[in-house]
mmCIF file of C-alpha atoms in Angstrom:
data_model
loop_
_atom_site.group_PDB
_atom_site.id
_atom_site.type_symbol
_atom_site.label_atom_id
_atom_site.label_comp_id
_atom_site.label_asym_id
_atom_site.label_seq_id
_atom_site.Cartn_x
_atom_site.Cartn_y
_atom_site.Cartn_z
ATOM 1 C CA UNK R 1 31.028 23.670 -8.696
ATOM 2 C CA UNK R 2 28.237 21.370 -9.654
ATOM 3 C CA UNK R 3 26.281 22.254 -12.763
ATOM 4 C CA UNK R 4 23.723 19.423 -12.819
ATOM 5 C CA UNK R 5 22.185 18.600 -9.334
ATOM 6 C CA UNK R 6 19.269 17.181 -7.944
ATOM 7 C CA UNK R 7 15.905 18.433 -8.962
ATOM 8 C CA UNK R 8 14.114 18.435 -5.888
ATOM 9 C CA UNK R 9 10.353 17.619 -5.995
ATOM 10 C CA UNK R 10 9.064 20.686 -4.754
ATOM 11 C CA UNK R 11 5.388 21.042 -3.004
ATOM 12 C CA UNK R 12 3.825 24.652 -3.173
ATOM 13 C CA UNK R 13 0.900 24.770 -0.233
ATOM 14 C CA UNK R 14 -1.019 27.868 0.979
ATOM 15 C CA UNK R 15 -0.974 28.824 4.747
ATOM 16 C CA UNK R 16 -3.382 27.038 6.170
ATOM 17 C CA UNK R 17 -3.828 23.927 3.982
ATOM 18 C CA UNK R 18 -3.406 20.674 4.443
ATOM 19 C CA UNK R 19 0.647 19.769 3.063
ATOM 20 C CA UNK R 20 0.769 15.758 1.654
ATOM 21 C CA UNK R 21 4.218 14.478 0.891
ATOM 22 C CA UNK R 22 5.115 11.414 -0.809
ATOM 23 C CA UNK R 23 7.944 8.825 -1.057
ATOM 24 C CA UNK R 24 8.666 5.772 -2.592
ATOM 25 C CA UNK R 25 11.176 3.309 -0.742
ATOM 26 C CA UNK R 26 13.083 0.802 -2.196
ATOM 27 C CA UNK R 27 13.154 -2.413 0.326
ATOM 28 C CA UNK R 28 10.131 -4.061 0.564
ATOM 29 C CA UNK R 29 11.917 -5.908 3.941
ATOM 30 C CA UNK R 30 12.221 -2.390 5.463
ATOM 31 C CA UNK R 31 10.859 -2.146 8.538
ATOM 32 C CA UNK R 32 10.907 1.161 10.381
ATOM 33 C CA UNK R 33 10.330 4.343 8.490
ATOM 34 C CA UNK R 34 11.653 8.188 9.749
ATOM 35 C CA UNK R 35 10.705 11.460 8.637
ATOM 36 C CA UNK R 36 13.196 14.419 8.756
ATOM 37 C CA UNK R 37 13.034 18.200 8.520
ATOM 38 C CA UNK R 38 15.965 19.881 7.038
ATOM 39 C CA UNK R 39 15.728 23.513 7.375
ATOM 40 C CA UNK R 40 18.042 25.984 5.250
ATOM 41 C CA UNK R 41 21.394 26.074 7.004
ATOM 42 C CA UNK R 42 20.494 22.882 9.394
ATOM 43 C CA UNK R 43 20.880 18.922 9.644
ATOM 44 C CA UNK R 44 17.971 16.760 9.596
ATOM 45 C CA UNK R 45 15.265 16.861 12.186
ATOM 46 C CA UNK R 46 13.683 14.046 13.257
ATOM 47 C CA UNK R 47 9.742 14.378 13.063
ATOM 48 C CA UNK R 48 7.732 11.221 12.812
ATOM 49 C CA UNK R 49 9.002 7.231 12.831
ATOM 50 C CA UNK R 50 6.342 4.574 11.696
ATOM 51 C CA UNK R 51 7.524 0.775 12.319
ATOM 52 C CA UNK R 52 6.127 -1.625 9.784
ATOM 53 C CA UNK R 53 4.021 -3.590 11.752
ATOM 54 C CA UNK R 54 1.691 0.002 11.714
ATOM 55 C CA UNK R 55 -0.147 1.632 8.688
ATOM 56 C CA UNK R 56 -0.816 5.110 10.286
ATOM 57 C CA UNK R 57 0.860 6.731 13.398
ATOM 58 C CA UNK R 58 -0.412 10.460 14.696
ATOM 59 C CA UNK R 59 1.907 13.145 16.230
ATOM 60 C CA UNK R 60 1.630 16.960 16.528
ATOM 61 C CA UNK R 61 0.092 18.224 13.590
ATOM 62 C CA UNK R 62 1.693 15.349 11.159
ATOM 63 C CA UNK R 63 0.518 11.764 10.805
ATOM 64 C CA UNK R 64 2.891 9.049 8.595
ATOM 65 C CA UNK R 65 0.809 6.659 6.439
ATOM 66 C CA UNK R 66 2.724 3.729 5.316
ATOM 67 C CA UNK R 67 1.290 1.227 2.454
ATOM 68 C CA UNK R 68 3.513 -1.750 2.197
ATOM 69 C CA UNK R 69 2.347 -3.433 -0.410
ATOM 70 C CA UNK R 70 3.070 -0.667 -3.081
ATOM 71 C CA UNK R 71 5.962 0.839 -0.873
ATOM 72 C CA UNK R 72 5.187 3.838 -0.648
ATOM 73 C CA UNK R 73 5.213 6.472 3.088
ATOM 74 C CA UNK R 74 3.438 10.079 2.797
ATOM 75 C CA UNK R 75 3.326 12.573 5.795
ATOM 76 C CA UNK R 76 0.486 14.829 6.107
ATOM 77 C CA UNK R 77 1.151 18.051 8.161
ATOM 78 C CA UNK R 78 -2.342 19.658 8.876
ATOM 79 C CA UNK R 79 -2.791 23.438 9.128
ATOM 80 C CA UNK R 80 0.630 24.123 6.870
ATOM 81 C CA UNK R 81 2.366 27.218 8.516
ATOM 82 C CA UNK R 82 5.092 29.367 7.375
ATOM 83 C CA UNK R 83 7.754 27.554 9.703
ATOM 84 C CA UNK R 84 6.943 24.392 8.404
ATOM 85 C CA UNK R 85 8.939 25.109 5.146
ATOM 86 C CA UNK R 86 11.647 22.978 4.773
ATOM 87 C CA UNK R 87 13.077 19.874 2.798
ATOM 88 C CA UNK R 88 11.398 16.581 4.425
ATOM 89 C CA UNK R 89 13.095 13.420 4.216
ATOM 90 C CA UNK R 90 11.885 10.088 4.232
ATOM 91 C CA UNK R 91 14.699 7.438 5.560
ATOM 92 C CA UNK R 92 14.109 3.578 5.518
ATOM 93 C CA UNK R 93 15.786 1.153 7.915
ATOM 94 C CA UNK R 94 15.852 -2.863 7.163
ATOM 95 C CA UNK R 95 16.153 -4.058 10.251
ATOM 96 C CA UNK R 96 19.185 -2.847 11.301
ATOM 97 C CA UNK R 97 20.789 -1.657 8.038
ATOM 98 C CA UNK R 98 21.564 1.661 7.853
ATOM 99 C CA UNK R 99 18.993 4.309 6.945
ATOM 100 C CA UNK R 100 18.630 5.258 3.337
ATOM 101 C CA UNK R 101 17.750 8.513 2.775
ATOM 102 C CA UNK R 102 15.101 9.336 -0.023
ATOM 103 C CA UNK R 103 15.970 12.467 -2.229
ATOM 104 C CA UNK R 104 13.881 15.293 -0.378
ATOM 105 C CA UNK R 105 10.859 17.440 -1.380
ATOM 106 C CA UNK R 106 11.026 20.906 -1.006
ATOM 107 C CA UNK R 107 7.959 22.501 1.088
ATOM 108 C CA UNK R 108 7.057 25.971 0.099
ATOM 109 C CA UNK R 109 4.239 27.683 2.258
ATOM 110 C CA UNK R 110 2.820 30.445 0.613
ATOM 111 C CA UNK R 111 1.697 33.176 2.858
ATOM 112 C CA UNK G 1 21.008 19.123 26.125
ATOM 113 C CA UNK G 2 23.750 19.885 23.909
ATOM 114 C CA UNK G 3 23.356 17.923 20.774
ATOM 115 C CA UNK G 4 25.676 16.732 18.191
ATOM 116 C CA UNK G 5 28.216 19.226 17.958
ATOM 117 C CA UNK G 6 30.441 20.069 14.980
ATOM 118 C CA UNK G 7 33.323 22.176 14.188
ATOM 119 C CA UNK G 8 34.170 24.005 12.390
ATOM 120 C CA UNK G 9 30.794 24.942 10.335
ATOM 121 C CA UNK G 10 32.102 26.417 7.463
ATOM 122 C CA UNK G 11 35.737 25.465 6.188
ATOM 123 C CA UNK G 12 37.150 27.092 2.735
ATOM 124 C CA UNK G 13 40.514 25.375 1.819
ATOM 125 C CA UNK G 14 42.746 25.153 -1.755
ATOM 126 C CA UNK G 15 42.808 21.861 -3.164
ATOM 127 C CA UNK G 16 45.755 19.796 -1.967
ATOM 128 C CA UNK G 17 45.119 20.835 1.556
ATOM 129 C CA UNK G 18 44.574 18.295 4.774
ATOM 130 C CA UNK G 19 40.845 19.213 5.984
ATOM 131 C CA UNK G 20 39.776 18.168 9.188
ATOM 132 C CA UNK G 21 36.175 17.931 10.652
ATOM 133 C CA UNK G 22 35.576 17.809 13.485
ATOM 134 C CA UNK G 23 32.500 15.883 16.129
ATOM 135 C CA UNK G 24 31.159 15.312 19.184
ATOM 136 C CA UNK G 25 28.551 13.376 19.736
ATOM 137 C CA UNK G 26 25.764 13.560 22.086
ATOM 138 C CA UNK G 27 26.619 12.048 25.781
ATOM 139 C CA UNK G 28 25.673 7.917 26.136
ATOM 140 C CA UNK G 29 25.019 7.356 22.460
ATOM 141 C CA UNK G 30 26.828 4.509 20.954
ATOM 142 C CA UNK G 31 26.532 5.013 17.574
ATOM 143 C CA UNK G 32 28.206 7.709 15.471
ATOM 144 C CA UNK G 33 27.338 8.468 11.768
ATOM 145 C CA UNK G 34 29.023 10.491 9.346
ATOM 146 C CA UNK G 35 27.261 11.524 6.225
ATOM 147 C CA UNK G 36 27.882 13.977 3.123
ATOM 148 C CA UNK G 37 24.937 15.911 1.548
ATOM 149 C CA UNK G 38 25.711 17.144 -1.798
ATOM 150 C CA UNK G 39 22.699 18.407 -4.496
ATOM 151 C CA UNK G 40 24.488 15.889 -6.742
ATOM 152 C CA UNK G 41 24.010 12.899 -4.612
ATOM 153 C CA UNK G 42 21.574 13.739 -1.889
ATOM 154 C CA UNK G 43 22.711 12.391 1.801
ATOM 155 C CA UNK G 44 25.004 9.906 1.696
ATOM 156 C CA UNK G 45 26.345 7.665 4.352
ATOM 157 C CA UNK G 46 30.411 7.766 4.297
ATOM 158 C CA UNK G 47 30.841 5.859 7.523
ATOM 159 C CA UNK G 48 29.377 4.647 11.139
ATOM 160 C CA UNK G 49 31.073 3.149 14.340
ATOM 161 C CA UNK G 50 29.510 1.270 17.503
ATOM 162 C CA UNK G 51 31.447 2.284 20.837
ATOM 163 C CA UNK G 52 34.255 4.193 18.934
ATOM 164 C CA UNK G 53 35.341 1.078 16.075
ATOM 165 C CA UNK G 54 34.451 1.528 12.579
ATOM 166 C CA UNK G 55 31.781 -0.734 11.481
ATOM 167 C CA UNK G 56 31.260 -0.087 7.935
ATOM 168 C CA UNK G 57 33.357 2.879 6.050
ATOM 169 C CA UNK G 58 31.733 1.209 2.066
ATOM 170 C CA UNK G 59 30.749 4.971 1.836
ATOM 171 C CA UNK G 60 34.205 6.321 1.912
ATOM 172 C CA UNK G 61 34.869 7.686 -1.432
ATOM 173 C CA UNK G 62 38.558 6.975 -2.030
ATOM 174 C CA UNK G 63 41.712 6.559 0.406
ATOM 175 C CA UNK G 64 42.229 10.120 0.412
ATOM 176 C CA UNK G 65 39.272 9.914 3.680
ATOM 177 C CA UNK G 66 39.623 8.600 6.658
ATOM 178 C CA UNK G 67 37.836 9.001 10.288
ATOM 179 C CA UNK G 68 38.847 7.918 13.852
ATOM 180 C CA UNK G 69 36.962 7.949 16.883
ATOM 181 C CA UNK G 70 39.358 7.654 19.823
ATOM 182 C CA UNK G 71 37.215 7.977 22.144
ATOM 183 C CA UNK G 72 33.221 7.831 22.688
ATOM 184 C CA UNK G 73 33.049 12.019 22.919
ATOM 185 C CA UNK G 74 34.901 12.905 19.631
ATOM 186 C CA UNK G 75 35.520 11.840 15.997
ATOM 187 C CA UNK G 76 36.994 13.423 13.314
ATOM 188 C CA UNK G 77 37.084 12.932 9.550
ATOM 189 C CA UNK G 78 40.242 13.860 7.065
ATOM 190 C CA UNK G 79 40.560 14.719 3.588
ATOM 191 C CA UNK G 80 44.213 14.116 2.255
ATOM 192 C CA UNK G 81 44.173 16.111 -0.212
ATOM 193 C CA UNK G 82 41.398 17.554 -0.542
ATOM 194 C CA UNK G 83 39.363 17.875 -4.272
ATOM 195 C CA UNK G 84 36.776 20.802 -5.370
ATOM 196 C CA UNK G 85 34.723 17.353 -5.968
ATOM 197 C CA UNK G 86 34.504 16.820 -2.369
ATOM 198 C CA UNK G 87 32.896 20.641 -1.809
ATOM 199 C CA UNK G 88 29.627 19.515 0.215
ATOM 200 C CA UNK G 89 28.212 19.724 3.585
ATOM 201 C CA UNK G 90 29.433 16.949 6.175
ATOM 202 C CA UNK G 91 27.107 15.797 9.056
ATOM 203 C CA UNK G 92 27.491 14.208 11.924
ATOM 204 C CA UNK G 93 24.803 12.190 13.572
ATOM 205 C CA UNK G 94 24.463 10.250 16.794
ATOM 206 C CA UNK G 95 21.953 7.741 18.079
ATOM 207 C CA UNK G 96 21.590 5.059 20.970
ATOM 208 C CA UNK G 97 21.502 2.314 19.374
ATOM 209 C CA UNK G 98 21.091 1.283 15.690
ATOM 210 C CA UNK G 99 17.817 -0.082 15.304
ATOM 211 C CA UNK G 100 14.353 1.743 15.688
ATOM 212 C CA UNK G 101 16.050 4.685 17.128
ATOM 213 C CA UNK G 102 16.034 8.315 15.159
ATOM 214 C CA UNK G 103 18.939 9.690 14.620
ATOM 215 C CA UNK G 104 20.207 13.059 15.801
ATOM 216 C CA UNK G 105 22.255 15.494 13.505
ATOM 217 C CA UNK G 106 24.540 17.850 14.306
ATOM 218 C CA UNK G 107 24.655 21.408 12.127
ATOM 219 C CA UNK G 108 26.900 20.209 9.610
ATOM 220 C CA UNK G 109 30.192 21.827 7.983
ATOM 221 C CA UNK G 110 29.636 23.462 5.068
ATOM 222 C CA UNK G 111 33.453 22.505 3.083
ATOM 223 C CA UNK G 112 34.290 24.555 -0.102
ATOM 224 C CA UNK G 113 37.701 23.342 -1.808
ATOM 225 C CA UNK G 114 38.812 25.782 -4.532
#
């Protein structure tokens, strides 16, 4: 087995709160920006895209902000319930490359 | 809907062994991914094909994988022989189209090679 893995960033939010996460992309010519679930036992779940002609898009209880100019996406989920524990994903797309998949950042919602 | 569908989901083989996974992809897309997921690594892309021909396979790790599609409902992936090294979970994802589209993932298959 593996004995040195991936330390995954993780985020520890009360029930209720406001959850931020973060991530840094690499290509400043990316140009359309995803944000996946992954919960334990699952593949990736799509939540939120942004294209880079936006700063800020709004869905269901998450909004994507995207600053281009220091490269850098965040996804806010308000009103952090239990379900919404998970590994989130950000994945960056330069137009028409394939996605690259950041690292992950564990959610924890603490009851 | 059905979406991407994968089989089997968990697989425990010896090393030397021919593994096969196994996908099906959801109905009109024309773009099939396959991707490992190890805590080493993170996801990684091993290979992709447009309307069931390879397009890029730079992700393969070594001759000992290879995937066909033979047709636009099913694609499979072999490792000949198979390591511990390549213990991970394999996905399989699906999209229409390549470019501003999301993809969709199927549950994986969780591979353990002792």
């Amino acid at each position: 087995g593996e004995s040195v893995g991936l330390h995954l960033p993780t985020l520890s939010v009360q029930e209720g709160d406001n959850s931020i996460i973060n991530c840094a992309y690499s290509n400043s010519a990316s140009d359309y920006f995803i944000w996946y679930k992954q919960e334990s036992g699952k593949g990736p779940q799509f939540i939120i895209d942004i294209r880079s002609n936006m700063d800020k898009r709004q869905g269901q209880r998450v909004t994507v902000l995207l600053n281009k100019t220091v490269k850098h996406l965040s996804l806010q989920i308000a009103a952090t319930q239990p379900g919404d524990s998970a590994v989130y994903f950000c994945a960056e797309n330069n137009y028409g490359q394939n996605f690259v998949f950041g690292p992950g950042t564990r959610l924890s919602v603490l009851p | 809907d059905a979406g991407v569908i994968q089989s089997p989901r968990h697989e425990v083989t010896e090393m030397g062994q021919e593994v096969t996974l196994r996908c099906k992809p959801i109905s009109g897309h024309d773009y099939l991914f396959w991707y490992r997921q190890t805590m080493m690594r993170g996801l990684e892309l091993l290979i992709y094909f447009n309307n069931n021909v390879p397009i890029d396979d730079s992700g393969m790790p070594e001759d000992r994988f290879s995937a066909k599609m033979p047709n636009a409902s099913f694609s499979t992936l072999k490792i000949q022989p198979s390591e511990p090294r390549d213990s991970a979970v394999y996905f399989c994802a699906s999209s229409l189209g390549q470019t501003y589209n999301e993809q969709f993932f199927g549950p994986g298959t969780r591979l353990t090679v002792l």
